[in-house]
Amino acid sequence: MYLTRFRLNTARIGARKLLASPQRLHAAVMSSFAEVPQVGEGPRVLWRLDRGGAAETFLYIASPGEPDLTHLVEQAGWPQTGRWDTRDYESFLARLAKGDRWAFRLTANPVHSIRRTPEEPTKVTAHVGRRHQSGWLLTHQEKAGFRVIETPQERRLLPEDEQYALTPKGDRYELVVHEQRQLSFTKTGQRKPVTLTAVTFDGRLEVTDPDALRRTLTHGLGRAKAYGCGLMTLAVV
């Protein structure tokens, strides 16, 4: 496995076109491999956009093979001075141990299935409120191999009955939900556009099952993995 970071030059038309279309960006990411990795039981290609200050936008890619981003440098970077940073991910993954604590970032597509009547087929619908979006992550954490760290009682700002309502200052969990955005695009051969809701989670976690967390980091979490959702990365707390 490899983890790659590439900074996009948002002043260029090519970069803006990619940023406007998850489908185009997915195609550009997959074009980074001479042999396109097949989606199966093993690790898959995951990617995520992080928008920082000073107009900095970074593309992160986790992949079973090492990518070549020459085409992205030429189209959406700095052709004369641009570069990307790829690091071996296996050694980091191998060091994960139960009880470790990490800061994390995840962009995901939190959804649930609903139906208005018992006769109706279920419909996949996006969670749109922060309380429900954070609840979605908390319901997935055990199977994903981690637990979101709880904020000490003396630092909590909200009453217990609002345990999932999050603020940048924290509440019951050390977790912030931000950058909710609607992704809309039309697939080739289809008239009806595809619409997805993506949100970014920042927080702190404790490893409960290293093998399960390794699978989460290399297979992704949730839906819409081809469109910039599902990639979780860890950093030193």
mmCIF file of C-alpha atoms in Angstrom, residues 1-147:
data_model
loop_
_atom_site.group_PDB
_atom_site.id
_atom_site.type_symbol
_atom_site.label_atom_id
_atom_site.label_comp_id
_atom_site.label_asym_id
_atom_site.label_seq_id
_atom_site.Cartn_x
_atom_site.Cartn_y
_atom_site.Cartn_z
ATOM 1 C CA MET A 1 0.000 0.000 0.000
ATOM 2 C CA TYR A 2 1.018 3.576 -0.709
ATOM 3 C CA LEU A 3 -0.235 6.940 0.541
ATOM 4 C CA THR A 4 0.197 9.891 -1.823
ATOM 5 C CA ARG A 5 -0.335 13.634 -1.442
ATOM 6 C CA PHE A 6 -0.571 16.050 -4.373
ATOM 7 C CA ARG A 7 -1.299 19.783 -4.282
ATOM 8 C CA LEU A 8 -3.600 21.086 -6.996
ATOM 9 C CA ASN A 9 -2.982 24.465 -8.595
ATOM 10 C CA THR A 10 -6.474 25.912 -8.239
ATOM 11 C CA ALA A 11 -5.549 28.883 -10.463
ATOM 12 C CA ARG A 12 -5.491 26.564 -13.488
ATOM 13 C CA ILE A 13 -8.578 25.773 -15.550
ATOM 14 C CA GLY A 14 -7.664 22.079 -15.607
ATOM 15 C CA ALA A 15 -7.663 21.916 -11.825
ATOM 16 C CA ARG A 16 -10.983 23.727 -11.560
ATOM 17 C CA LYS A 17 -12.572 21.320 -14.036
ATOM 18 C CA LEU A 18 -11.419 18.342 -11.981
ATOM 19 C CA LEU A 19 -12.618 19.896 -8.731
ATOM 20 C CA ALA A 20 -16.036 20.529 -10.265
ATOM 21 C CA SER A 21 -16.588 16.872 -11.180
ATOM 22 C CA PRO A 22 -16.006 13.882 -8.872
ATOM 23 C CA GLN A 23 -16.396 11.660 -11.922
ATOM 24 C CA ARG A 24 -13.584 13.423 -13.837
ATOM 25 C CA LEU A 25 -11.334 13.408 -10.789
ATOM 26 C CA HIS A 26 -11.978 9.707 -10.211
ATOM 27 C CA ALA A 27 -10.971 9.021 -13.819
ATOM 28 C CA ALA A 28 -7.810 11.107 -13.372
ATOM 29 C CA VAL A 29 -6.896 9.203 -10.201
ATOM 30 C CA MET A 30 -7.410 5.825 -11.864
ATOM 31 C CA SER A 31 -5.286 6.992 -14.815
ATOM 32 C CA SER A 32 -2.354 7.188 -12.392
ATOM 33 C CA PHE A 33 -1.854 3.427 -12.688
ATOM 34 C CA ALA A 34 -0.470 1.617 -15.737
ATOM 35 C CA GLU A 35 -2.645 -1.335 -14.763
ATOM 36 C CA VAL A 36 -5.930 -0.158 -13.277
ATOM 37 C CA PRO A 37 -6.466 -1.901 -9.912
ATOM 38 C CA GLN A 38 -9.544 -4.099 -9.942
ATOM 39 C CA VAL A 39 -12.187 -3.678 -7.242
ATOM 40 C CA GLY A 40 -12.411 -6.955 -5.364
ATOM 41 C CA GLU A 41 -11.741 -8.376 -1.930
ATOM 42 C CA GLY A 42 -8.332 -6.737 -1.566
ATOM 43 C CA PRO A 43 -7.337 -3.124 -0.849
ATOM 44 C CA ARG A 44 -8.728 -0.577 -3.290
ATOM 45 C CA VAL A 45 -7.848 2.857 -4.576
ATOM 46 C CA LEU A 46 -9.280 5.539 -2.296
ATOM 47 C CA TRP A 47 -8.983 9.295 -2.647
ATOM 48 C CA ARG A 48 -10.001 12.462 -0.837
ATOM 49 C CA LEU A 49 -9.795 16.223 -1.342
ATOM 50 C CA ASP A 50 -8.665 18.383 1.570
ATOM 51 C CA ARG A 51 -9.188 22.107 1.247
ATOM 52 C CA GLY A 52 -6.936 24.132 3.536
ATOM 53 C CA GLY A 53 -6.188 27.785 4.081
ATOM 54 C CA ALA A 54 -4.546 30.099 1.574
ATOM 55 C CA ALA A 55 -6.406 28.380 -1.279
ATOM 56 C CA GLU A 56 -4.469 25.132 -0.709
ATOM 57 C CA THR A 57 -6.213 22.036 -2.015
ATOM 58 C CA PHE A 58 -4.602 18.628 -1.612
ATOM 59 C CA LEU A 59 -5.485 15.319 -3.196
ATOM 60 C CA TYR A 60 -4.772 12.249 -1.045
ATOM 61 C CA ILE A 61 -4.653 8.788 -2.591
ATOM 62 C CA ALA A 62 -4.330 5.444 -0.804
ATOM 63 C CA SER A 63 -3.571 2.673 -3.272
ATOM 64 C CA PRO A 64 -2.233 -0.884 -3.480
ATOM 65 C CA GLY A 65 0.149 0.192 -6.266
ATOM 66 C CA GLU A 66 2.403 3.239 -6.548
ATOM 67 C CA PRO A 67 0.761 5.988 -8.651
ATOM 68 C CA ASP A 68 2.347 8.173 -11.323
ATOM 69 C CA LEU A 69 0.763 11.629 -11.216
ATOM 70 C CA THR A 70 2.682 13.155 -14.132
ATOM 71 C CA HIS A 71 -0.560 13.813 -16.010
ATOM 72 C CA LEU A 72 -2.051 15.606 -12.990
ATOM 73 C CA VAL A 73 1.027 17.797 -12.628
ATOM 74 C CA GLU A 74 0.693 18.765 -16.294
ATOM 75 C CA GLN A 75 -3.063 19.309 -16.171
ATOM 76 C CA ALA A 76 -3.690 20.660 -12.691
ATOM 77 C CA GLY A 77 -0.363 21.339 -10.989
ATOM 78 C CA TRP A 78 2.875 23.221 -11.640
ATOM 79 C CA PRO A 79 4.507 21.585 -14.704
ATOM 80 C CA GLN A 80 7.935 23.126 -14.102
ATOM 81 C CA THR A 81 8.193 22.714 -10.337
ATOM 82 C CA GLY A 82 5.283 20.483 -9.316
ATOM 83 C CA ARG A 83 5.701 17.146 -7.663
ATOM 84 C CA TRP A 84 3.854 14.686 -5.491
ATOM 85 C CA ASP A 85 4.800 12.863 -2.320
ATOM 86 C CA THR A 86 4.281 9.087 -2.155
ATOM 87 C CA ARG A 87 5.171 7.082 0.927
ATOM 88 C CA ASP A 88 5.124 3.398 1.734
ATOM 89 C CA TYR A 89 1.988 2.777 3.818
ATOM 90 C CA GLU A 90 2.620 -0.854 4.808
ATOM 91 C CA SER A 91 5.087 -0.123 7.595
ATOM 92 C CA PHE A 92 2.704 2.366 9.194
ATOM 93 C CA LEU A 93 -0.238 -0.028 8.957
ATOM 94 C CA ALA A 94 1.812 -2.833 10.480
ATOM 95 C CA ARG A 95 2.601 -0.707 13.561
ATOM 96 C CA LEU A 96 -1.026 -0.071 14.532
ATOM 97 C CA ALA A 97 -1.712 -1.529 17.968
ATOM 98 C CA LYS A 98 -4.696 -1.799 20.274
ATOM 99 C CA GLY A 99 -4.928 1.210 22.562
ATOM 100 C CA ASP A 100 -3.078 3.578 20.217
ATOM 101 C CA ARG A 101 -4.622 7.041 19.983
ATOM 102 C CA TRP A 102 -4.602 9.064 16.784
ATOM 103 C CA ALA A 103 -6.120 12.171 15.294
ATOM 104 C CA PHE A 104 -8.132 11.258 12.201
ATOM 105 C CA ARG A 105 -9.806 12.762 9.180
ATOM 106 C CA LEU A 106 -12.483 11.066 7.101
ATOM 107 C CA THR A 107 -14.629 12.314 4.247
ATOM 108 C CA ALA A 108 -17.674 10.088 3.946
ATOM 109 C CA ASN A 109 -21.163 9.744 2.509
ATOM 110 C CA PRO A 110 -23.358 9.099 5.596
ATOM 111 C CA VAL A 111 -26.640 7.527 4.520
ATOM 112 C CA HIS A 112 -29.490 5.430 5.872
ATOM 113 C CA SER A 113 -32.345 3.406 4.376
ATOM 114 C CA ILE A 114 -35.919 4.641 4.823
ATOM 115 C CA ARG A 115 -39.429 3.902 3.604
ATOM 116 C CA ARG A 116 -42.689 5.710 4.293
ATOM 117 C CA THR A 117 -44.918 2.618 4.340
ATOM 118 C CA PRO A 118 -44.278 -1.104 4.972
ATOM 119 C CA GLU A 119 -45.153 -1.821 1.337
ATOM 120 C CA GLU A 120 -42.660 0.650 -0.076
ATOM 121 C CA PRO A 121 -39.173 -0.493 -1.083
ATOM 122 C CA THR A 122 -36.399 1.007 1.035
ATOM 123 C CA LYS A 123 -34.633 4.072 -0.310
ATOM 124 C CA VAL A 124 -31.071 5.124 0.482
ATOM 125 C CA THR A 125 -31.143 8.696 1.798
ATOM 126 C CA ALA A 126 -28.398 11.003 3.021
ATOM 127 C CA HIS A 127 -28.150 12.170 6.615
ATOM 128 C CA VAL A 128 -28.233 15.974 6.452
ATOM 129 C CA GLY A 129 -27.977 17.061 10.098
ATOM 130 C CA ARG A 130 -24.719 16.998 12.033
ATOM 131 C CA ARG A 131 -26.309 15.035 14.870
ATOM 132 C CA HIS A 132 -27.337 12.219 12.541
ATOM 133 C CA GLN A 133 -24.120 12.372 10.537
ATOM 134 C CA SER A 134 -22.031 11.939 13.671
ATOM 135 C CA GLY A 135 -24.395 9.186 14.795
ATOM 136 C CA TRP A 136 -23.714 7.391 11.505
ATOM 137 C CA LEU A 137 -19.978 7.362 12.240
ATOM 138 C CA LEU A 138 -20.500 6.207 15.817
ATOM 139 C CA THR A 139 -22.617 3.265 14.676
ATOM 140 C CA HIS A 140 -19.792 2.164 12.334
ATOM 141 C CA GLN A 141 -16.868 2.626 14.686
ATOM 142 C CA GLU A 142 -16.856 -0.786 16.397
ATOM 143 C CA LYS A 143 -16.842 -2.790 13.174
ATOM 144 C CA ALA A 144 -14.267 -0.374 11.707
ATOM 145 C CA GLY A 145 -11.796 -1.133 14.504
ATOM 146 C CA PHE A 146 -11.819 2.061 16.566
ATOM 147 C CA ARG A 147 -13.771 4.144 19.018
#
